[in-house]
Short mmCIF file of C-alpha atoms in Angstrom, two decimals:
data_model
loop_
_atom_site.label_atom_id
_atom_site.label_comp_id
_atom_site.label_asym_id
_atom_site.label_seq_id
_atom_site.Cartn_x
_atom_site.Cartn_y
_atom_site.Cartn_z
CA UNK A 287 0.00 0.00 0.00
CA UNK A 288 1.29 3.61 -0.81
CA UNK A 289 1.75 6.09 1.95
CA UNK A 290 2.96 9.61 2.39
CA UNK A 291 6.41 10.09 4.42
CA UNK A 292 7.96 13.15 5.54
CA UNK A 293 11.70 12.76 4.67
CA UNK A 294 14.87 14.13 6.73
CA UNK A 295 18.05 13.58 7.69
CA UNK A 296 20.00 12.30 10.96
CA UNK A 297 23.47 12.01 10.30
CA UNK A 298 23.85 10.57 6.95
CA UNK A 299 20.54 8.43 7.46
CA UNK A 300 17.87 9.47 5.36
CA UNK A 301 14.55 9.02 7.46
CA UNK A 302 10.89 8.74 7.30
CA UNK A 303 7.71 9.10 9.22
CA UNK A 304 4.32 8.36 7.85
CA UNK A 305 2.85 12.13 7.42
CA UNK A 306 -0.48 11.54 8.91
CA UNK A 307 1.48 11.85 12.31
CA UNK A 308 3.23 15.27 11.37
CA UNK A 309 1.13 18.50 12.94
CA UNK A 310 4.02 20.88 11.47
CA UNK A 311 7.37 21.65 10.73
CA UNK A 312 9.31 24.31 12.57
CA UNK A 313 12.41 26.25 13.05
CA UNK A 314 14.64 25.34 15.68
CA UNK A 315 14.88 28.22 18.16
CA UNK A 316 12.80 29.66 20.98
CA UNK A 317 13.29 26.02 23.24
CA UNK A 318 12.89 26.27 26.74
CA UNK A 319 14.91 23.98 28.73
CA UNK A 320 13.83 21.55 31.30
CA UNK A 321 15.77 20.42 34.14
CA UNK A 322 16.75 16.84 35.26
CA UNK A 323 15.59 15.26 32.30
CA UNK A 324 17.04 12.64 30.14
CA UNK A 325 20.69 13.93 28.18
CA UNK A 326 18.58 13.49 24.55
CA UNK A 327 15.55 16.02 25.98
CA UNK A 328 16.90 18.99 24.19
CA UNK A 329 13.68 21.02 25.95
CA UNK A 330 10.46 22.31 24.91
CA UNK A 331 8.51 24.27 23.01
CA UNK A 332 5.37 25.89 22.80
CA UNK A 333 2.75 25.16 20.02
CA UNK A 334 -0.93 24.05 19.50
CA UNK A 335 -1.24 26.21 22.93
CA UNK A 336 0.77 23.39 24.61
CA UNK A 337 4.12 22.47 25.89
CA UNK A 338 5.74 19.76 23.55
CA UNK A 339 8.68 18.00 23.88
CA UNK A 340 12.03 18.28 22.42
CA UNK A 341 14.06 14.91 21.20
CA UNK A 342 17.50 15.34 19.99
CA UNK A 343 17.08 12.33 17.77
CA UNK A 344 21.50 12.37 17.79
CA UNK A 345 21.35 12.53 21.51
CA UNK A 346 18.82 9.58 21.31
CA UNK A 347 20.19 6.94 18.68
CA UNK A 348 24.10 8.09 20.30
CA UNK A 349 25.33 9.74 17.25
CA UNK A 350 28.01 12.59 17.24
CA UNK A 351 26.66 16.10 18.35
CA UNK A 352 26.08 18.70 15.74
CA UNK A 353 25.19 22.19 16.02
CA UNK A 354 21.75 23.28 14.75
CA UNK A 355 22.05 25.60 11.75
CA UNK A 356 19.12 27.15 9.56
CA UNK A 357 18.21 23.94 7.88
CA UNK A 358 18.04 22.03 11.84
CA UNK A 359 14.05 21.85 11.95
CA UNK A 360 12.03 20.77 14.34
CA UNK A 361 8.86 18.05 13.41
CA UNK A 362 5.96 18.47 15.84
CA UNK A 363 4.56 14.87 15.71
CA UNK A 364 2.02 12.87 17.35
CA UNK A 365 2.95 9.63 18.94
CA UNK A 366 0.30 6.91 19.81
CA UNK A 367 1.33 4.15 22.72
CA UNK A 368 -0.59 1.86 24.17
CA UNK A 369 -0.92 2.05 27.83
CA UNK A 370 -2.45 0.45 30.83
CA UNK A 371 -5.51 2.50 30.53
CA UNK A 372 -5.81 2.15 27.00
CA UNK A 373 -4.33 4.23 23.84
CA UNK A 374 -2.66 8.06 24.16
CA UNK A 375 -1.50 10.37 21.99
CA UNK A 376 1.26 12.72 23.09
CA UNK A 377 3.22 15.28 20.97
CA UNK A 378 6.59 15.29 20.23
CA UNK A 379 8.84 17.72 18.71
CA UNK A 380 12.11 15.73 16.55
CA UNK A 381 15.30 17.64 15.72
CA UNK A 382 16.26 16.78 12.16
CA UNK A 383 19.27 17.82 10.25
CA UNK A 384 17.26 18.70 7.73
CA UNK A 385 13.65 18.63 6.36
CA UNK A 386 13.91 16.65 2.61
CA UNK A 387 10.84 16.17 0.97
CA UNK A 388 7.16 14.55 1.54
CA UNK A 389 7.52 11.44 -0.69
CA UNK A 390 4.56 8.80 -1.57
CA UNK A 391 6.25 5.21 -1.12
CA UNK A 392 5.26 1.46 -1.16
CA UNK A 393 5.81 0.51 2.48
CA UNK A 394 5.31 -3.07 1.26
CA UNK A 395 8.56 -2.30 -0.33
CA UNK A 396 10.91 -2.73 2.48
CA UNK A 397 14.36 -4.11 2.55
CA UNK A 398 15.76 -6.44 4.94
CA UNK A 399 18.69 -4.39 6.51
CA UNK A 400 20.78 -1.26 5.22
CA UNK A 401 24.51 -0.01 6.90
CA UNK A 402 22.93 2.54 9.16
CA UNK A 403 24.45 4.41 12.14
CA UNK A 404 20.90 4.30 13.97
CA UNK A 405 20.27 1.42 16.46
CA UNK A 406 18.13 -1.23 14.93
CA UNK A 407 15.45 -1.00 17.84
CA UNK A 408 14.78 2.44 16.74
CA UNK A 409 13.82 0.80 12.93
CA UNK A 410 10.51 0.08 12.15
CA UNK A 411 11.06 -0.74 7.96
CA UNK A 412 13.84 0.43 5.72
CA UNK A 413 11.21 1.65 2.49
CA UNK A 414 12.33 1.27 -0.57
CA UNK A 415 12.17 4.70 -2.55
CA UNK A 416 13.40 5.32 -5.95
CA UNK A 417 16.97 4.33 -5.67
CA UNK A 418 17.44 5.14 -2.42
CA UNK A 419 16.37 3.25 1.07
CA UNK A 420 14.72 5.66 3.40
CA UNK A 421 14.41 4.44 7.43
CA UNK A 422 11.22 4.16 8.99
CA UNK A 423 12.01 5.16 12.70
CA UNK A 424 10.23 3.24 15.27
CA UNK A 425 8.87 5.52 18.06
CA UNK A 426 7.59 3.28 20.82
CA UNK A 427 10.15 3.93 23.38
CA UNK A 428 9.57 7.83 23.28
#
């Protein structure tokens, strides 16, 4: 079946997310920070009149640091986990390197494994797109 992905970058990865879980895209600035919180919490900021947030996805899959620049976005997403009490949503915000493209892609076209420098618990599929093999990151420990 064909879906819509958002596609970015971490690192040299190129990544995906199936759009119907993107709110918006934004710039990176304007984060508050939040004390004692996990090293890959890079803070939070304020949209859709709430708090949401911030993952350093580098922090998270332990890649090298990078300063954020003007292409460093940030993708406001909604995450759904199952929970004792039954399904919730909670927002997210994700820093990418970089914001690509929204592409429409066969996720029964998957591959079984690419050289990648994220963890493999973090990968849901690995889509085949074009000539090029886009990850599809697994969220579920967010």
């Amino acid at each position: 079946m064909k879906k819509n992905y958002l596609s970015f970058l971490i690192d040299s990865n190129i990544c995906a997310v199936d759009i119907s879980n993107i709110l918006e895209v934004v710039n990176f600035e304007n984060l508050t920070s939040i004390p004692c919180c996990e090293p890959y919490i890079e803070g939070m900021i304020y949209s859709r009149e709430q708090g949401i947030t911030v993952i350093n996805l580098r922090k998270k899959f332990g890649l090298p640091e990078k300063e954020p620049d003007k292409k460093t976005k940030i993708i406001v997403m909604e995450v759904q986990k199952q929970t004792d009490e039954g399904e919730r949503f909670t927002l997210y915000g994700l820093v990418a390197d970089q914001v690509m493209d929204v592409i429409f892609a066969d996720d029964e076209e998957t591959l079984p494994s690419i050289k990648s420098t994220i963890p493999k618990q973090n990968i849901k599929s690995i889509i085949k797109f074009e000539d090029k093999a886009l990850i599809e990151l697994n969220f579920g420990d967010l």
